[in-house]
Amino acid sequence: MRVLVTGSAGFIGFHLVKRLLDRGDEVVGIDNINDYYDVDLKYGRLLEHGISKNQIEYGKAQVSQTNGNYQFLKLDLTDSRQLAALFEVYDFDVVANLAAQAGVRYSLINPFAYVESNIKGFLNVLECCRFNAIKHLVYASSSSVYGLNKEMPFAENDQVDSPVSLYAASKKSNELMAHSYSHLFNLPTTGLRFFTVYGPWGRPDMALFRFTKAITEGKPIDVYNHGDMKRDFTFIDDIIEGVVRVIDNPEKRRGQDNDDKGLSCSNSVPYRIFNIGRGKSVSLMTFINEIEKNLGKIAVKRFLPLQDGDVADTWADITNLEQSLHYKPEVSVEEGVGRFIRWYNSFYGGVPILTKKSDTFANAH
C-alpha cells in the first residue's frame, strides 16, 4: 500500500513509519516539526529513517537515504493548499493521521493551538480524503475522551460527553467529524483511543521520560494526586501492532454486510472506534518503582494534588479489538520500562535535554 502518515516525526508516527517500511509499504510522512518539545529529538527520529535535517525544506519531498520507499515533507495540516496538492501528487491508499497538538495540561494555557491543529487541521485531512477516494482513514483519538466517566474499564460504547480538558474535547470532536464524513461521503474511518503510550523515542512531556530525566539528574519528581493514580501503560510496540491491524481492516462501506456489532454507530456507516491499550491498570507508584530499579536510584518525590484537566485512573477494555482483529498486547511494564531506560541512556548518554514548554506543562497521558 501507499500510506500517508501525518505526524511522522512524532513518537507514534515514527514507529508506525518503521513498521510499514519493514513490511514493504510505500510511505509518505509529513510533520510540521513544531517546538512543543525538543526538536532535536524529532530530527533524531527522522534521521533514523534516513531523512537529514539540513535537507528539509517546507513543502518539498525528501527521499530517504536508507529506504527508497519513504519520502518526508515538512508540512502543516492547517496549510490546506499544500495538503491538497500533496494528495493530488500521491495516490494514497490509506491515511494514518497521528499529527495533533499533544498534551492535556498545555491546553489549559494555549487552547488556540488545539483548535488550529486538532480541529482545523483534521478537517483539512477529512476534506482531502473525501475528494481523493481514500480507502481508509485511521486517526488518533485519546483515552482522555472518557473524561469524568466512572465506569472501569473504559469501553468504546461508554458515554464520553464530559471532557475535562480542551485536548480531550478536540479529540472527541475528531470522532464526531469523522462519523459525519463516513455517513455523508462513505469514507471508511477508524478512531483509535490510545492509552498512555510509552517506550523508546517517547515524548519528553510524558511521565516515563520526565521521571527518568529528573531522577538521572538528581532532581525531584512531581507525583500528582499524592501517588494515588493508575494508568493503562501501553508499550509502543503493542500500540503499533494494534494500529497496523486496524489499517489492514477498514470498516466496510455502506451497502455491505457488517458483522462487527457494537463497533460502529450504524451498520450502514463505515465508522469505528477502538481502544488501544494493554488492558491492565498499573499504579503510578509501581511504575515509578520500575524506573528506580532500572536506574539504580531512588527518586526524590514531591507529592502534589491532582491537576486540573487530569483524571485519577485509566483502564482500557480491549475486548472489541481482541475479538475483531485478534490483538493481544505482549509487553509488560517491567520489560517496557527497561527497554526505554536502555534507549534513553544510549541516546542521551546522561546529557540533560531541554523540554521547553513541556518542562512546565508536562502530562501523564
mmCIF file of C-alpha atoms in Angstrom:
data_model
loop_
_atom_site.group_PDB
_atom_site.id
_atom_site.type_symbol
_atom_site.label_atom_id
_atom_site.label_comp_id
_atom_site.label_asym_id
_atom_site.label_seq_id
_atom_site.Cartn_x
_atom_site.Cartn_y
_atom_site.Cartn_z
ATOM 1 C CA MET A 1 0.000 0.000 0.000
ATOM 2 C CA ARG A 2 0.907 3.649 -0.247
ATOM 3 C CA VAL A 3 0.287 5.203 3.162
ATOM 4 C CA LEU A 4 0.360 8.821 4.308
ATOM 5 C CA VAL A 5 1.469 9.149 7.933
ATOM 6 C CA THR A 6 0.905 12.585 9.431
ATOM 7 C CA GLY A 7 2.970 13.424 12.495
ATOM 8 C CA SER A 8 5.707 11.114 11.205
ATOM 9 C CA ALA A 9 8.409 12.864 13.271
ATOM 10 C CA GLY A 10 6.341 12.249 16.393
ATOM 11 C CA PHE A 11 6.558 9.334 18.799
ATOM 12 C CA ILE A 12 3.851 7.024 17.445
ATOM 13 C CA GLY A 13 4.269 8.250 13.867
ATOM 14 C CA PHE A 14 7.986 7.421 13.881
ATOM 15 C CA HIS A 15 7.344 3.846 14.985
ATOM 16 C CA LEU A 16 4.454 3.376 12.557
ATOM 17 C CA VAL A 17 6.617 4.517 9.630
ATOM 18 C CA LYS A 18 9.276 1.975 10.629
ATOM 19 C CA ARG A 19 6.770 -0.870 10.837
ATOM 20 C CA LEU A 20 5.163 -0.044 7.481
ATOM 21 C CA LEU A 21 8.528 0.248 5.728
ATOM 22 C CA ASP A 22 9.735 -3.012 7.261
ATOM 23 C CA ARG A 23 6.830 -4.870 5.658
ATOM 24 C CA GLY A 24 7.335 -3.232 2.252
ATOM 25 C CA ASP A 25 4.736 -0.467 2.085
ATOM 26 C CA GLU A 26 5.410 2.865 0.395
ATOM 27 C CA VAL A 27 5.191 5.647 2.979
ATOM 28 C CA VAL A 28 4.971 9.413 2.757
ATOM 29 C CA GLY A 29 5.426 11.187 6.087
ATOM 30 C CA ILE A 30 4.596 14.774 6.955
ATOM 31 C CA ASP A 31 5.218 16.787 10.108
ATOM 32 C CA ASN A 32 5.433 20.484 10.929
ATOM 33 C CA ILE A 33 8.276 19.815 13.429
ATOM 34 C CA ASN A 34 6.938 22.347 15.934
ATOM 35 C CA ASP A 35 8.788 23.169 19.153
ATOM 36 C CA TYR A 36 6.239 21.869 21.677
ATOM 37 C CA TYR A 37 9.150 19.749 22.836
ATOM 38 C CA ASP A 38 12.815 19.323 21.897
ATOM 39 C CA VAL A 39 13.012 19.409 18.083
ATOM 40 C CA ASP A 40 16.366 17.620 18.176
ATOM 41 C CA LEU A 41 14.508 14.503 19.274
ATOM 42 C CA LYS A 42 12.210 14.861 16.261
ATOM 43 C CA TYR A 43 15.154 15.322 13.924
ATOM 44 C CA GLY A 44 16.776 12.302 15.550
ATOM 45 C CA ARG A 45 13.725 10.200 14.712
ATOM 46 C CA LEU A 46 13.783 11.463 11.128
ATOM 47 C CA LEU A 47 17.468 10.651 10.813
ATOM 48 C CA GLU A 48 16.750 7.073 11.882
ATOM 49 C CA HIS A 49 14.626 6.864 8.724
ATOM 50 C CA GLY A 50 17.289 8.404 6.514
ATOM 51 C CA ILE A 51 15.940 11.958 6.481
ATOM 52 C CA SER A 52 18.674 14.549 7.026
ATOM 53 C CA LYS A 53 17.838 17.756 8.884
ATOM 54 C CA ASN A 54 19.875 20.019 6.601
ATOM 55 C CA GLN A 55 17.976 18.853 3.524
ATOM 56 C CA ILE A 56 14.472 19.510 4.849
ATOM 57 C CA GLU A 57 12.597 22.304 3.079
ATOM 58 C CA TYR A 58 8.976 23.204 3.722
ATOM 59 C CA GLY A 59 6.658 21.550 1.212
ATOM 60 C CA LYS A 60 9.446 19.746 -0.641
ATOM 61 C CA ALA A 61 9.630 15.949 -0.627
ATOM 62 C CA GLN A 62 12.872 14.398 0.554
ATOM 63 C CA VAL A 63 13.558 10.755 -0.287
ATOM 64 C CA SER A 64 15.090 8.681 2.485
ATOM 65 C CA GLN A 65 18.799 7.982 2.136
ATOM 66 C CA THR A 66 18.294 4.476 3.525
ATOM 67 C CA ASN A 67 14.917 3.358 2.134
ATOM 68 C CA GLY A 68 13.603 4.440 -1.262
ATOM 69 C CA ASN A 69 10.052 3.615 -0.181
ATOM 70 C CA TYR A 70 9.996 6.561 2.246
ATOM 71 C CA GLN A 71 9.575 10.241 1.484
ATOM 72 C CA PHE A 72 9.208 13.049 4.024
ATOM 73 C CA LEU A 73 7.846 16.577 3.736
ATOM 74 C CA LYS A 74 7.778 19.310 6.332
ATOM 75 C CA LEU A 75 4.145 20.367 6.123
ATOM 76 C CA ASP A 76 1.464 21.730 8.437
ATOM 77 C CA LEU A 77 -2.044 20.260 8.378
ATOM 78 C CA THR A 78 -3.507 23.761 8.566
ATOM 79 C CA ASP A 79 -1.933 24.527 5.174
ATOM 80 C CA SER A 80 -4.938 23.385 3.157
ATOM 81 C CA ARG A 81 -3.486 24.345 -0.244
ATOM 82 C CA GLN A 82 -0.242 22.410 0.212
ATOM 83 C CA LEU A 83 -2.052 19.455 1.749
ATOM 84 C CA ALA A 84 -4.480 19.258 -1.175
ATOM 85 C CA ALA A 85 -1.555 19.400 -3.607
ATOM 86 C CA LEU A 86 0.117 16.521 -1.744
ATOM 87 C CA PHE A 87 -2.963 14.320 -2.142
ATOM 88 C CA GLU A 88 -3.122 15.148 -5.846
ATOM 89 C CA VAL A 89 0.500 14.124 -6.422
ATOM 90 C CA TYR A 90 0.383 10.841 -4.481
ATOM 91 C CA ASP A 91 -2.286 8.211 -4.932
ATOM 92 C CA PHE A 92 -2.659 7.244 -1.281
ATOM 93 C CA ASP A 93 -4.497 4.080 -0.294
ATOM 94 C CA VAL A 94 -4.594 4.796 3.431
ATOM 95 C CA VAL A 95 -4.118 7.864 5.622
ATOM 96 C CA ALA A 96 -2.901 7.466 9.221
ATOM 97 C CA ASN A 97 -3.487 10.827 10.891
ATOM 98 C CA LEU A 98 -1.307 10.962 14.003
ATOM 99 C CA ALA A 99 -0.493 14.682 13.845
ATOM 100 C CA ALA A 100 -2.004 16.790 16.617
ATOM 101 C CA GLN A 101 -1.191 19.334 19.251
ATOM 102 C CA ALA A 102 -0.482 16.986 22.130
ATOM 103 C CA GLY A 103 -0.697 17.423 25.882
ATOM 104 C CA VAL A 104 -3.553 17.783 28.341
ATOM 105 C CA ARG A 105 -2.120 20.418 30.668
ATOM 106 C CA TYR A 106 -0.691 22.614 27.936
ATOM 107 C CA SER A 107 -4.245 23.006 26.581
ATOM 108 C CA LEU A 108 -5.075 24.968 29.728
ATOM 109 C CA ILE A 109 -2.817 27.841 28.705
ATOM 110 C CA ASN A 110 -2.729 27.678 24.903
ATOM 111 C CA PRO A 111 -6.171 26.471 23.785
ATOM 112 C CA PHE A 112 -5.974 28.062 20.342
ATOM 113 C CA ALA A 113 -3.177 25.693 19.326
ATOM 114 C CA TYR A 114 -5.584 22.776 19.780
ATOM 115 C CA VAL A 115 -8.326 24.342 17.682
ATOM 116 C CA GLU A 116 -5.862 25.095 14.864
ATOM 117 C CA SER A 117 -4.156 21.708 14.749
ATOM 118 C CA ASN A 118 -6.700 19.251 16.097
ATOM 119 C CA ILE A 119 -9.870 20.752 14.605
ATOM 120 C CA LYS A 120 -8.910 22.816 11.559
ATOM 121 C CA GLY A 121 -6.044 20.503 10.617
ATOM 122 C CA PHE A 122 -8.208 17.403 10.949
ATOM 123 C CA LEU A 123 -10.935 18.984 8.822
ATOM 124 C CA ASN A 124 -8.368 19.547 6.081
ATOM 125 C CA VAL A 125 -7.411 15.866 6.260
ATOM 126 C CA LEU A 126 -11.055 14.809 6.030
ATOM 127 C CA GLU A 127 -11.623 17.012 3.001
ATOM 128 C CA CYS A 128 -8.570 15.621 1.240
ATOM 129 C CA CYS A 129 -9.687 12.065 1.961
ATOM 130 C CA ARG A 130 -13.174 12.870 0.698
ATOM 131 C CA PHE A 131 -12.005 14.182 -2.658
ATOM 132 C CA ASN A 132 -9.304 11.569 -3.264
ATOM 133 C CA ALA A 133 -11.192 8.307 -2.706
ATOM 134 C CA ILE A 134 -9.060 7.245 0.265
ATOM 135 C CA LYS A 135 -9.812 3.638 1.144
ATOM 136 C CA HIS A 136 -9.323 4.071 4.903
ATOM 137 C CA LEU A 137 -8.651 6.975 7.258
ATOM 138 C CA VAL A 138 -7.185 5.893 10.587
ATOM 139 C CA TYR A 139 -6.768 8.685 13.128
ATOM 140 C CA ALA A 140 -5.522 9.155 16.663
ATOM 141 C CA SER A 141 -8.088 9.833 19.331
ATOM 142 C CA SER A 142 -7.231 9.512 23.026
ATOM 143 C CA SER A 143 -8.229 7.824 26.268
ATOM 144 C CA SER A 144 -8.741 11.348 27.597
ATOM 145 C CA VAL A 145 -12.142 11.454 25.853
ATOM 146 C CA TYR A 146 -13.517 9.321 28.705
ATOM 147 C CA GLY A 147 -13.158 12.346 30.989
ATOM 148 C CA LEU A 148 -15.313 12.070 34.092
ATOM 149 C CA ASN A 149 -16.587 8.613 33.178
ATOM 150 C CA LYS A 150 -16.507 6.452 36.316
ATOM 151 C CA GLU A 151 -17.083 3.051 34.703
ATOM 152 C CA MET A 152 -13.994 0.833 34.650
ATOM 153 C CA PRO A 153 -12.592 -0.417 32.388
ATOM 154 C CA PHE A 154 -13.374 2.209 29.738
ATOM 155 C CA ALA A 155 -15.349 0.713 26.845
ATOM 156 C CA GLU A 156 -15.946 2.225 23.416
ATOM 157 C CA ASN A 157 -19.711 2.394 23.931
ATOM 158 C CA ASP A 158 -19.416 4.355 27.202
ATOM 159 C CA GLN A 159 -20.757 7.906 27.277
ATOM 160 C CA VAL A 160 -17.942 10.381 26.587
ATOM 161 C CA ASP A 161 -19.764 13.680 26.967
ATOM 162 C CA SER A 162 -17.819 15.026 29.963
ATOM 163 C CA PRO A 163 -14.294 16.005 28.843
ATOM 164 C CA VAL A 164 -12.090 17.644 31.477
ATOM 165 C CA SER A 165 -9.704 19.398 29.069
ATOM 166 C CA LEU A 166 -9.870 21.096 25.694
ATOM 167 C CA TYR A 167 -7.437 18.482 24.408
ATOM 168 C CA ALA A 168 -9.978 15.776 25.239
ATOM 169 C CA ALA A 169 -12.778 17.838 23.711
ATOM 170 C CA SER A 170 -10.779 18.253 20.494
ATOM 171 C CA LYS A 171 -10.251 14.501 20.246
ATOM 172 C CA LYS A 172 -13.930 13.784 20.799
ATOM 173 C CA SER A 173 -14.653 16.383 18.114
ATOM 174 C CA ASN A 174 -12.438 14.413 15.735
ATOM 175 C CA GLU A 175 -14.562 11.322 16.314
ATOM 176 C CA LEU A 176 -17.764 13.253 15.591
ATOM 177 C CA MET A 177 -16.290 14.881 12.492
ATOM 178 C CA ALA A 178 -15.109 11.510 11.191
ATOM 179 C CA HIS A 179 -18.543 9.988 11.697
ATOM 180 C CA SER A 180 -20.189 12.744 9.679
ATOM 181 C CA TYR A 181 -17.774 12.183 6.782
ATOM 182 C CA SER A 182 -18.257 8.422 6.971
ATOM 183 C CA HIS A 183 -22.017 8.946 6.837
ATOM 184 C CA LEU A 184 -22.104 11.653 4.169
ATOM 185 C CA PHE A 185 -19.315 10.521 1.854
ATOM 186 C CA ASN A 186 -18.972 6.785 2.542
ATOM 187 C CA LEU A 187 -15.417 7.320 3.807
ATOM 188 C CA PRO A 188 -14.198 4.404 5.969
ATOM 189 C CA THR A 189 -12.771 5.867 9.184
ATOM 190 C CA THR A 190 -11.399 4.316 12.365
ATOM 191 C CA GLY A 191 -10.589 6.295 15.501
ATOM 192 C CA LEU A 192 -8.011 4.953 17.939
ATOM 193 C CA ARG A 193 -8.267 5.814 21.618
ATOM 194 C CA PHE A 194 -4.667 5.381 22.762
ATOM 195 C CA PHE A 195 -3.911 4.653 26.411
ATOM 196 C CA THR A 196 -0.716 6.114 27.943
ATOM 197 C CA VAL A 197 1.817 5.145 25.294
ATOM 198 C CA TYR A 198 5.468 4.811 26.358
ATOM 199 C CA GLY A 199 8.725 3.405 25.062
ATOM 200 C CA PRO A 200 11.938 4.294 23.180
ATOM 201 C CA TRP A 201 11.857 7.604 21.290
ATOM 202 C CA GLY A 202 8.973 8.713 23.521
ATOM 203 C CA ARG A 203 7.828 12.271 24.171
ATOM 204 C CA PRO A 204 9.686 14.317 26.810
ATOM 205 C CA ASP A 205 6.394 15.583 28.279
ATOM 206 C CA MET A 206 5.246 12.077 29.163
ATOM 207 C CA ALA A 207 5.598 10.638 32.655
ATOM 208 C CA LEU A 208 8.249 7.996 31.942
ATOM 209 C CA PHE A 209 10.529 10.431 30.119
ATOM 210 C CA ARG A 210 10.101 13.203 32.703
ATOM 211 C CA PHE A 211 10.700 10.902 35.646
ATOM 212 C CA THR A 212 13.752 9.292 34.045
ATOM 213 C CA LYS A 213 15.265 12.660 33.201
ATOM 214 C CA ALA A 214 14.671 14.085 36.684
ATOM 215 C CA ILE A 215 15.939 11.031 38.562
ATOM 216 C CA THR A 216 19.032 10.841 36.358
ATOM 217 C CA GLU A 217 19.788 14.496 37.099
ATOM 218 C CA GLY A 218 19.114 14.107 40.835
ATOM 219 C CA LYS A 219 16.048 16.365 40.716
ATOM 220 C CA PRO A 220 12.718 15.728 42.479
ATOM 221 C CA ILE A 221 9.773 14.342 40.547
ATOM 222 C CA ASP A 222 6.215 15.659 40.865
ATOM 223 C CA VAL A 223 3.794 12.885 41.818
ATOM 224 C CA TYR A 224 0.221 14.080 41.382
ATOM 225 C CA ASN A 225 -2.835 13.061 43.379
ATOM 226 C CA HIS A 226 -0.323 12.092 46.088
ATOM 227 C CA GLY A 227 0.560 9.000 44.056
ATOM 228 C CA ASP A 228 -2.987 7.650 44.051
ATOM 229 C CA MET A 229 -3.207 7.283 40.278
ATOM 230 C CA LYS A 230 -3.459 4.367 37.879
ATOM 231 C CA ARG A 231 -2.712 4.228 34.186
ATOM 232 C CA ASP A 232 -3.081 1.651 31.432
ATOM 233 C CA PHE A 233 0.580 1.985 30.423
ATOM 234 C CA THR A 234 0.928 0.566 26.900
ATOM 235 C CA PHE A 235 4.280 -0.127 25.265
ATOM 236 C CA ILE A 236 4.804 1.385 21.822
ATOM 237 C CA ASP A 237 5.272 -1.984 20.061
ATOM 238 C CA ASP A 238 1.842 -3.106 21.254
ATOM 239 C CA ILE A 239 0.318 0.193 20.133
ATOM 240 C CA ILE A 240 1.810 -0.166 16.647
ATOM 241 C CA GLU A 241 0.611 -3.754 16.376
ATOM 242 C CA GLY A 242 -2.920 -2.534 17.030
ATOM 243 C CA VAL A 243 -2.610 0.352 14.563
ATOM 244 C CA VAL A 244 -1.341 -1.871 11.747
ATOM 245 C CA ARG A 245 -4.118 -4.411 12.272
ATOM 246 C CA VAL A 246 -6.666 -1.608 12.102
ATOM 247 C CA ILE A 247 -5.084 -0.145 8.952
ATOM 248 C CA ASP A 248 -5.365 -3.510 7.219
ATOM 249 C CA ASN A 249 -9.015 -3.985 8.173
ATOM 250 C CA PRO A 250 -11.137 -0.966 7.211
ATOM 251 C CA GLU A 251 -14.774 -0.868 8.187
ATOM 252 C CA LYS A 252 -16.992 -1.981 5.344
ATOM 253 C CA ARG A 253 -18.600 0.667 3.187
ATOM 254 C CA ARG A 254 -22.334 1.299 3.138
ATOM 255 C CA GLY A 255 -24.356 -1.370 1.478
ATOM 256 C CA GLN A 256 -22.100 -4.203 2.647
ATOM 257 C CA ASP A 257 -22.956 -6.559 5.482
ATOM 258 C CA ASN A 258 -21.342 -5.533 8.737
ATOM 259 C CA ASP A 259 -20.835 -8.197 11.396
ATOM 260 C CA ASP A 260 -18.848 -6.028 13.810
ATOM 261 C CA LYS A 261 -21.763 -5.268 16.094
ATOM 262 C CA GLY A 262 -21.148 -2.590 18.692
ATOM 263 C CA LEU A 263 -18.109 -1.109 16.970
ATOM 264 C CA SER A 264 -19.882 1.335 14.673
ATOM 265 C CA CYS A 265 -22.724 3.755 15.291
ATOM 266 C CA SER A 266 -24.724 2.195 12.472
ATOM 267 C CA ASN A 267 -24.279 -0.868 10.304
ATOM 268 C CA SER A 268 -24.731 1.405 7.288
ATOM 269 C CA VAL A 269 -21.866 3.754 8.223
ATOM 270 C CA PRO A 270 -18.205 2.704 7.663
ATOM 271 C CA TYR A 271 -17.078 4.099 11.004
ATOM 272 C CA ARG A 272 -15.420 2.520 14.040
ATOM 273 C CA ILE A 273 -13.751 3.418 17.315
ATOM 274 C CA PHE A 274 -11.238 1.161 19.079
ATOM 275 C CA ASN A 275 -9.469 1.362 22.405
ATOM 276 C CA ILE A 276 -5.789 0.512 22.011
ATOM 277 C CA GLY A 277 -4.197 -0.242 25.352
ATOM 278 C CA ARG A 278 -2.704 -3.058 27.347
ATOM 279 C CA GLY A 279 -5.995 -3.759 29.086
ATOM 280 C CA LYS A 280 -4.448 -3.592 32.557
ATOM 281 C CA SER A 281 -4.255 -0.756 35.049
ATOM 282 C CA VAL A 282 -0.955 -0.164 36.875
ATOM 283 C CA SER A 283 -0.446 2.172 39.824
ATOM 284 C CA LEU A 284 1.747 5.181 39.279
ATOM 285 C CA MET A 285 3.904 4.245 42.268
ATOM 286 C CA THR A 286 4.550 0.778 40.767
ATOM 287 C CA PHE A 287 5.597 2.464 37.537
ATOM 288 C CA ILE A 288 7.962 4.784 39.415
ATOM 289 C CA ASN A 289 9.428 1.845 41.301
ATOM 290 C CA GLU A 290 10.286 0.168 37.995
ATOM 291 C CA ILE A 291 12.081 3.306 36.821
ATOM 292 C CA GLU A 292 14.046 3.490 40.083
ATOM 293 C CA LYS A 293 15.004 -0.178 39.804
ATOM 294 C CA ASN A 294 16.283 0.228 36.246
ATOM 295 C CA LEU A 295 18.195 3.426 37.032
ATOM 296 C CA GLY A 296 19.552 2.131 40.323
ATOM 297 C CA LYS A 297 18.478 5.372 42.033
ATOM 298 C CA ILE A 298 15.655 6.314 44.383
ATOM 299 C CA ALA A 299 13.587 9.296 43.275
ATOM 300 C CA VAL A 300 13.039 12.312 45.482
ATOM 301 C CA LYS A 301 9.254 12.522 45.338
ATOM 302 C CA ARG A 302 7.199 15.689 45.668
ATOM 303 C CA PHE A 303 3.585 14.664 46.306
ATOM 304 C CA LEU A 304 1.002 17.090 44.900
ATOM 305 C CA PRO A 305 -2.788 17.269 44.415
ATOM 306 C CA LEU A 306 -4.492 16.143 41.217
ATOM 307 C CA GLN A 307 -4.002 18.745 38.497
ATOM 308 C CA ASP A 308 -6.774 20.436 36.543
ATOM 309 C CA GLY A 309 -7.568 18.540 33.370
ATOM 310 C CA ASP A 310 -6.227 15.288 34.803
ATOM 311 C CA VAL A 311 -8.006 12.073 35.819
ATOM 312 C CA ALA A 312 -7.032 9.620 38.538
ATOM 313 C CA ASP A 313 -7.469 6.333 36.670
ATOM 314 C CA THR A 314 -7.463 4.937 33.130
ATOM 315 C CA TRP A 315 -8.048 1.350 32.087
ATOM 316 C CA ALA A 316 -8.924 0.122 28.596
ATOM 317 C CA ASP A 317 -11.469 -2.513 27.749
ATOM 318 C CA ILE A 318 -9.851 -4.013 24.623
ATOM 319 C CA THR A 319 -12.419 -6.763 24.085
ATOM 320 C CA ASN A 320 -13.551 -5.380 20.729
ATOM 321 C CA LEU A 321 -10.034 -5.182 19.340
ATOM 322 C CA GLU A 322 -9.162 -8.644 20.623
ATOM 323 C CA GLN A 323 -12.278 -10.240 19.151
ATOM 324 C CA SER A 324 -12.296 -8.366 15.842
ATOM 325 C CA LEU A 325 -8.590 -8.199 14.984
ATOM 326 C CA HIS A 326 -7.026 -10.758 17.369
ATOM 327 C CA TYR A 327 -4.997 -8.044 19.075
ATOM 328 C CA LYS A 328 -3.102 -9.144 22.169
ATOM 329 C CA PRO A 329 -0.582 -6.836 23.881
ATOM 330 C CA GLU A 330 2.548 -8.669 24.960
ATOM 331 C CA VAL A 331 4.970 -6.249 26.652
ATOM 332 C CA SER A 332 4.820 -5.995 30.446
ATOM 333 C CA VAL A 333 5.553 -2.764 32.304
ATOM 334 C CA GLU A 334 8.716 -4.364 33.711
ATOM 335 C CA GLU A 335 10.044 -5.171 30.239
ATOM 336 C CA GLY A 336 8.846 -1.926 28.673
ATOM 337 C CA VAL A 337 10.402 0.388 31.259
ATOM 338 C CA GLY A 338 13.698 -1.463 30.980
ATOM 339 C CA ARG A 339 13.717 -1.089 27.198
ATOM 340 C CA PHE A 340 13.015 2.632 27.494
ATOM 341 C CA ILE A 341 15.786 3.201 30.038
ATOM 342 C CA ARG A 342 18.292 1.410 27.820
ATOM 343 C CA TRP A 343 17.284 3.566 24.851
ATOM 344 C CA TYR A 344 17.402 6.753 26.956
ATOM 345 C CA ASN A 345 20.915 6.041 28.210
ATOM 346 C CA SER A 346 22.066 5.165 24.713
ATOM 347 C CA PHE A 347 20.538 8.214 23.009
ATOM 348 C CA TYR A 348 21.351 10.869 25.590
ATOM 349 C CA GLY A 349 24.352 9.365 27.306
ATOM 350 C CA GLY A 350 23.331 11.052 30.543
ATOM 351 C CA VAL A 351 23.250 14.532 28.970
ATOM 352 C CA PRO A 352 20.273 16.634 30.141
ATOM 353 C CA ILE A 353 17.901 17.856 27.428
ATOM 354 C CA LEU A 354 15.556 20.792 27.042
ATOM 355 C CA THR A 355 11.867 20.006 27.011
ATOM 356 C CA LYS A 356 10.804 23.661 26.585
ATOM 357 C CA LYS A 357 7.085 24.140 27.246
ATOM 358 C CA SER A 358 6.671 20.599 28.484
ATOM 359 C CA ASP A 359 9.003 21.164 31.462
ATOM 360 C CA THR A 360 6.238 23.282 32.957
ATOM 361 C CA PHE A 361 3.159 21.813 31.387
ATOM 362 C CA ALA A 362 4.047 18.112 31.281
ATOM 363 C CA ASN A 363 1.358 15.485 31.448
ATOM 364 C CA ALA A 364 0.964 11.811 32.222
ATOM 365 C CA HIS A 365 -1.434 10.939 29.392
#
